[in-house]
Amino acid sequence: MNVTTLGQFIIEKQADFPYAKGELSRLLRDIAIAAKIVNREVTKAGLVDILGETGETNIQGELVKKLDVFANEQFIAALKAGGEVCGIASEENDDFIPIESEMSKGAKYVVAMDPLDGSSNIDVNVSVGTIFSIYRRLSLKGPATIEDFLQKGTEQVAAGYVIYGSSCMLVYTTGKGANGFTLDPSIGEFCLSHPNIQTPKNGKTYSINEGNYLHFPDGVKKYLKYCQEEDAATSRPYSSRYIGSGVADIHRNLITGGVYIYPTTTKNPSGKLRLLYECNPLAFVIEQAGGKATTGGKRIMELPITQLHQRTPLFIGSSEMVDKTMEFMKKYSLEKI
Ligand code: P6P
């Protein structure tokens, strides 16, 4: 059987970057190593005492689950050991982690990550994910500075996510297409399973937490009614699928077509998802697969970023469905988006 492992793929693709000396390749492999370790713990979370909460809350005010902490520690340890990054920003850490060690002397990159997205689902055996974004540092030497992280999504050199579900998949892009790798536990390798992913231009699925309906912008309310109308020519009504784990919803929509929306709500007047380590990396992958990611009006990857944990509304998925949401937002929602 002709299997291409992630390691082989990265080396093959290194030729895409004539000036690369392997640092980005090694960095991607460091991320894959941490993903395998986290997957091992996620798959047995029900058996060992890493369920439940630590009693702490993170900067988002969210209860921190033990697996959140474990995943954060694993990715930080793998990135530090790899020596390719001079700083890490994480959903779990209020401030970024500057890295200055013998190993990281000359490190060219910084990583921003959500180590375990959707963690409220851990105890009920629903898929969760890791999201990561890689930037070239702007500062010249020593540990990272805040400016290294406050770069627009268009400046990402690579981005991707890991989904810990019925199988463990790593999907990433370096700007030359989006490729998916499925972990083969029997050999402990991520193997190319979804080469050059192209997300359908249209789909029949919308993902949104309709519990917030009353507080949605009018454009979203009108779009949801559009999704629910009977119209055979446009395969409506669409199906509503919402897992509560963004990586799982967005991955399903990436493969089968669909749109995921987390708009502004009264509880989250700027949106809930974070620009740096959730929306920009997911936007990079989806755009490389032919999809779109906007605030309902503006392209996510062009948003200026001024804070590590900055939030934004997110409309992401099949290009024609995202376009349709923008039509409704333009027509019915006057607020700046
Ligand atoms: P709600 C998980 O916390 C997350 O960031 C996304 O992964 C998920 O889609 C969303 O928030 C769920 O939020 O408010 O619908 O429970």
XYZ file of C-alpha atoms and ligand atoms in Angstrom:
353
model
C 0.000 0.000 0.000
C 1.427 3.369 -1.053
C 1.434 5.394 2.189
C 2.856 8.899 2.439
C 3.603 9.839 6.021
C 3.442 13.427 7.249
C 7.218 13.442 7.632
C 7.761 12.286 4.030
C 5.187 14.795 2.771
C 6.805 17.703 4.619
C 10.224 16.831 3.194
C 8.814 16.459 -0.320
C 7.090 19.842 -0.022
C 10.159 21.526 1.428
C 11.217 22.103 -2.154
C 8.284 24.571 -2.320
C 10.368 26.845 -0.113
C 13.772 27.237 -1.776
C 15.178 29.241 1.102
C 13.861 26.897 3.759
C 16.562 25.063 5.629
C 14.164 22.668 7.303
C 13.157 24.764 10.302
C 9.472 24.942 9.318
C 9.530 21.246 8.491
C 10.900 20.443 11.922
C 8.368 22.780 13.540
C 5.466 21.004 11.833
C 6.858 17.679 12.983
C 7.147 19.007 16.568
C 3.439 19.869 16.426
C 2.605 16.405 15.093
C 4.512 14.764 17.949
C 2.516 16.710 20.550
C -0.708 15.882 18.695
C 0.024 12.150 18.951
C 0.646 12.448 22.690
C -2.530 14.478 23.249
C -4.507 12.026 21.113
C -3.264 9.142 23.266
C -4.587 10.885 26.385
C -7.837 12.082 24.766
C -8.669 8.549 23.618
C -8.274 7.205 27.148
C -9.574 10.312 28.962
C -12.425 8.283 30.357
C -10.023 5.868 31.994
C -7.528 8.058 33.767
C -7.897 10.941 36.119
C -7.588 13.750 33.611
C -11.280 14.311 33.306
C -13.045 16.990 35.194
C -11.915 20.461 36.048
C -8.836 21.923 37.614
C -10.912 24.467 39.502
C -9.079 27.246 37.630
C -10.482 29.549 34.971
C -8.511 30.850 31.972
C -8.413 34.397 30.634
C -11.633 33.650 28.799
C -13.308 33.043 32.150
C -13.834 29.431 31.086
C -13.443 26.556 33.541
C -10.147 24.839 32.678
C -10.410 21.093 32.178
C -7.474 18.910 33.136
C -7.058 17.804 29.517
C -6.836 21.480 28.505
C -3.893 21.877 30.844
C -2.327 18.604 29.691
C -2.651 19.528 26.005
C -1.257 23.011 26.607
C 1.740 21.578 28.463
C 2.403 18.984 25.761
C 2.424 21.475 22.901
C 4.549 23.953 24.832
C 7.030 21.211 25.780
C 7.261 19.876 22.212
C 7.755 23.359 20.759
C 10.387 24.264 23.361
C 12.236 20.973 22.808
C 12.139 21.441 19.028
C 13.967 24.766 19.316
C 12.295 26.285 16.252
C 10.159 28.921 18.031
C 11.085 32.022 20.025
C 7.613 32.424 21.515
C 4.197 30.787 21.999
C 0.749 32.335 22.479
C -1.945 30.057 23.850
C -5.621 30.344 24.702
C -4.660 28.921 28.082
C -2.097 31.601 28.901
C -2.949 35.235 29.647
C 0.314 36.460 28.105
C 2.567 34.950 25.426
C 5.459 32.710 26.487
C 8.821 34.115 25.352
C 11.353 31.358 24.651
C 15.083 31.936 25.022
C 17.266 28.865 25.230
C 20.390 27.416 23.637
C 18.041 25.273 21.541
C 15.959 28.222 20.302
C 18.905 30.498 19.433
C 18.190 31.753 15.935
C 14.565 30.495 16.044
C 12.656 32.075 13.180
C 9.033 31.393 14.128
C 6.312 31.987 16.711
C 3.275 29.748 17.247
C -0.221 30.775 18.383
C -2.512 27.964 19.446
C -5.715 26.806 21.020
C -4.387 23.577 22.520
C -7.769 21.984 23.103
C -10.731 23.659 21.440
C -14.209 22.523 22.408
C -12.952 21.202 25.724
C -16.426 21.474 27.292
C -17.123 18.330 25.251
C -14.277 16.262 26.686
C -16.249 14.524 29.411
C -19.014 13.506 27.023
C -16.797 11.849 24.414
C -17.370 14.397 21.659
C -14.589 15.341 19.224
C -12.250 18.122 20.318
C -9.370 19.766 18.506
C -6.121 21.706 18.539
C -5.737 24.780 16.326
C -2.334 26.280 15.474
C -0.939 29.213 13.539
C 2.711 29.837 12.611
C 4.246 33.241 11.874
C 7.776 34.274 10.963
C 9.094 36.435 13.791
C 9.393 40.194 13.157
C 11.805 40.855 16.031
C 15.416 40.263 15.097
C 16.791 38.146 17.947
C 16.232 36.905 21.477
C 12.815 35.926 22.847
C 9.657 36.900 20.972
C 7.993 40.287 21.447
C 4.251 41.012 21.336
C 4.628 42.411 17.810
C 5.652 38.946 16.603
C 2.111 37.764 17.403
C 0.107 40.809 16.324
C 0.387 40.047 12.603
C -2.566 39.816 10.208
C -3.720 36.354 9.180
C -2.361 36.961 5.678
C 1.158 36.840 7.214
C 0.802 33.251 8.456
C 3.462 30.918 7.025
C 1.498 27.820 8.057
C -1.634 26.902 9.991
C -3.799 23.929 10.723
C -5.750 21.890 13.191
C -5.838 18.450 14.757
C -9.194 16.784 15.339
C -9.374 14.109 18.041
C -12.458 12.255 16.911
C -13.427 8.820 15.568
C -9.947 9.061 14.099
C -7.175 11.574 14.763
C -6.569 13.865 11.791
C -4.095 16.667 11.198
C -5.037 19.167 8.475
C -2.593 21.938 7.594
C -1.500 24.391 4.935
C 1.672 26.311 4.133
C -0.159 28.362 1.524
C 0.118 25.752 -1.228
C -3.134 23.866 -0.676
C -4.664 22.118 2.316
C -3.799 18.495 3.074
C -5.243 16.058 5.611
C -3.393 13.266 7.408
C -4.996 10.499 9.440
C -3.120 8.929 12.350
C -2.500 5.212 11.862
C -2.096 4.082 15.482
C -0.608 0.775 14.349
C 2.488 2.583 13.056
C 2.141 5.835 15.044
C 2.305 7.904 11.865
C 0.036 10.547 10.343
C -0.616 9.271 6.799
C -1.821 11.377 3.853
C -5.541 10.611 3.561
C -7.000 13.830 2.128
C -4.577 15.268 -0.462
C -5.249 18.794 -1.752
C -8.636 19.234 -0.041
C -11.146 21.236 -2.110
C -14.210 22.201 -0.073
C -17.504 22.124 -2.052
C -18.520 25.611 -3.245
C -21.980 24.977 -1.831
C -23.419 22.743 0.830
C -26.611 21.808 2.642
C -25.476 22.254 6.250
C -25.372 25.246 8.533
C -23.761 25.230 11.980
C -24.737 27.805 14.590
C -25.857 27.841 18.226
C -29.501 28.735 17.632
C -29.965 29.088 21.390
C -28.601 32.608 20.891
C -31.169 33.354 18.159
C -32.837 36.260 19.964
C -29.515 38.095 20.178
C -28.294 37.506 16.617
C -27.915 40.385 14.167
C -30.972 40.665 11.881
C -28.860 39.545 8.909
C -28.157 36.231 10.659
C -31.807 35.777 11.650
C -32.891 36.347 8.041
C -30.191 33.976 6.739
C -31.349 31.226 9.108
C -34.909 31.623 7.828
C -33.504 31.405 4.275
C -31.801 28.117 5.227
C -35.109 26.745 6.556
C -37.288 27.663 3.543
C -38.510 24.921 1.177
C -36.787 25.281 -2.195
C -35.806 22.110 -4.058
C -33.770 24.028 -6.633
C -31.304 25.112 -3.925
C -31.637 21.921 -1.831
C -33.327 23.839 0.971
C -34.186 23.412 3.779
C -30.573 22.783 4.775
C -29.670 20.586 7.742
C -28.610 22.147 11.025
C -25.538 20.472 12.522
C -23.863 21.996 15.590
C -21.497 19.960 17.740
C -20.277 22.768 20.015
C -16.730 21.947 19.002
C -15.712 24.359 16.267
C -12.935 22.200 14.848
C -15.368 19.282 14.436
C -18.109 21.397 12.837
C -15.706 23.253 10.555
C -13.875 20.051 9.541
C -17.152 18.328 8.606
C -18.217 21.369 6.593
C -14.763 21.500 4.939
C -15.175 17.942 3.660
C -18.907 17.874 2.834
C -19.693 21.579 2.308
C -21.488 23.881 4.716
C -21.193 27.086 6.695
C -20.309 27.652 10.367
C -21.405 30.908 11.960
C -20.503 32.351 15.350
C -21.872 35.907 15.100
C -21.985 38.672 17.661
C -24.362 38.014 20.574
C -25.175 40.058 23.657
C -22.930 37.753 25.710
C -20.162 38.095 23.117
C -20.663 41.511 21.452
C -17.396 41.068 19.479
C -18.080 37.416 18.717
C -16.785 34.500 20.804
C -13.999 32.972 18.770
C -10.498 34.358 18.979
C -8.869 35.903 15.916
C -5.211 34.951 16.532
C -5.360 31.246 17.339
C -8.791 30.104 16.124
C -10.203 32.222 13.275
C -7.014 33.098 11.349
C -5.621 29.534 11.200
C -9.032 28.057 10.326
C -9.475 30.800 7.716
C -6.067 30.004 6.157
C -6.952 26.316 5.789
C -10.457 26.950 4.450
C -9.253 29.556 1.917
C -6.559 27.164 0.697
C -9.330 24.610 0.177
C -11.345 27.117 -1.878
C -13.658 28.283 0.898
C -14.104 31.661 2.611
C -13.914 33.132 6.114
C -15.356 36.542 7.016
C -16.753 38.583 9.884
C -20.016 38.660 7.930
C -18.540 41.519 5.933
C -14.734 41.589 6.036
C -12.175 38.882 5.204
C -10.941 37.384 8.493
C -7.287 37.186 7.410
C -7.123 40.919 6.711
C -8.384 42.026 10.127
C -5.958 44.173 12.096
C -5.025 42.487 15.369
C -4.190 44.477 18.517
C -4.630 41.959 21.332
C -3.603 38.318 21.789
C -7.106 37.195 22.817
C -9.035 39.511 20.488
C -12.418 38.112 19.443
C -14.246 38.351 16.112
C -17.493 37.136 14.583
C -16.811 34.200 12.230
C -18.648 33.070 9.091
C -16.605 30.250 7.538
C -17.076 27.476 4.977
C -18.277 26.942 1.407
C -17.593 30.063 -0.652
C -21.111 30.450 -2.086
C -22.705 29.958 1.338
C -20.410 32.520 2.967
C -21.203 34.911 0.100
C -24.919 34.391 0.786
C -24.450 35.205 4.484
C -22.661 38.411 3.499
C -25.593 39.350 1.260
C -27.983 39.036 4.203
C -25.634 40.831 6.594
C -25.198 43.695 4.112
C -28.942 43.950 3.519
C -30.254 43.576 7.076
C -27.496 44.350 9.565
C -26.453 47.940 9.723
C -23.942 47.476 12.558
C -20.306 47.608 11.509
C -19.061 44.070 10.957
P -21.221 27.915 22.356
C -15.548 26.077 21.933
O -15.509 26.731 23.200
C -15.784 27.159 20.888
O -14.732 28.073 20.921
C -15.943 26.531 19.516
O -15.114 25.450 19.332
C -17.406 26.139 19.491
O -17.938 26.084 18.174
C -18.044 27.283 20.289
O -17.028 27.810 21.152
C -19.193 26.802 21.133
O -19.712 27.942 21.792
O -21.436 29.314 22.871
O -22.123 27.587 21.187
O -21.241 26.846 23.423
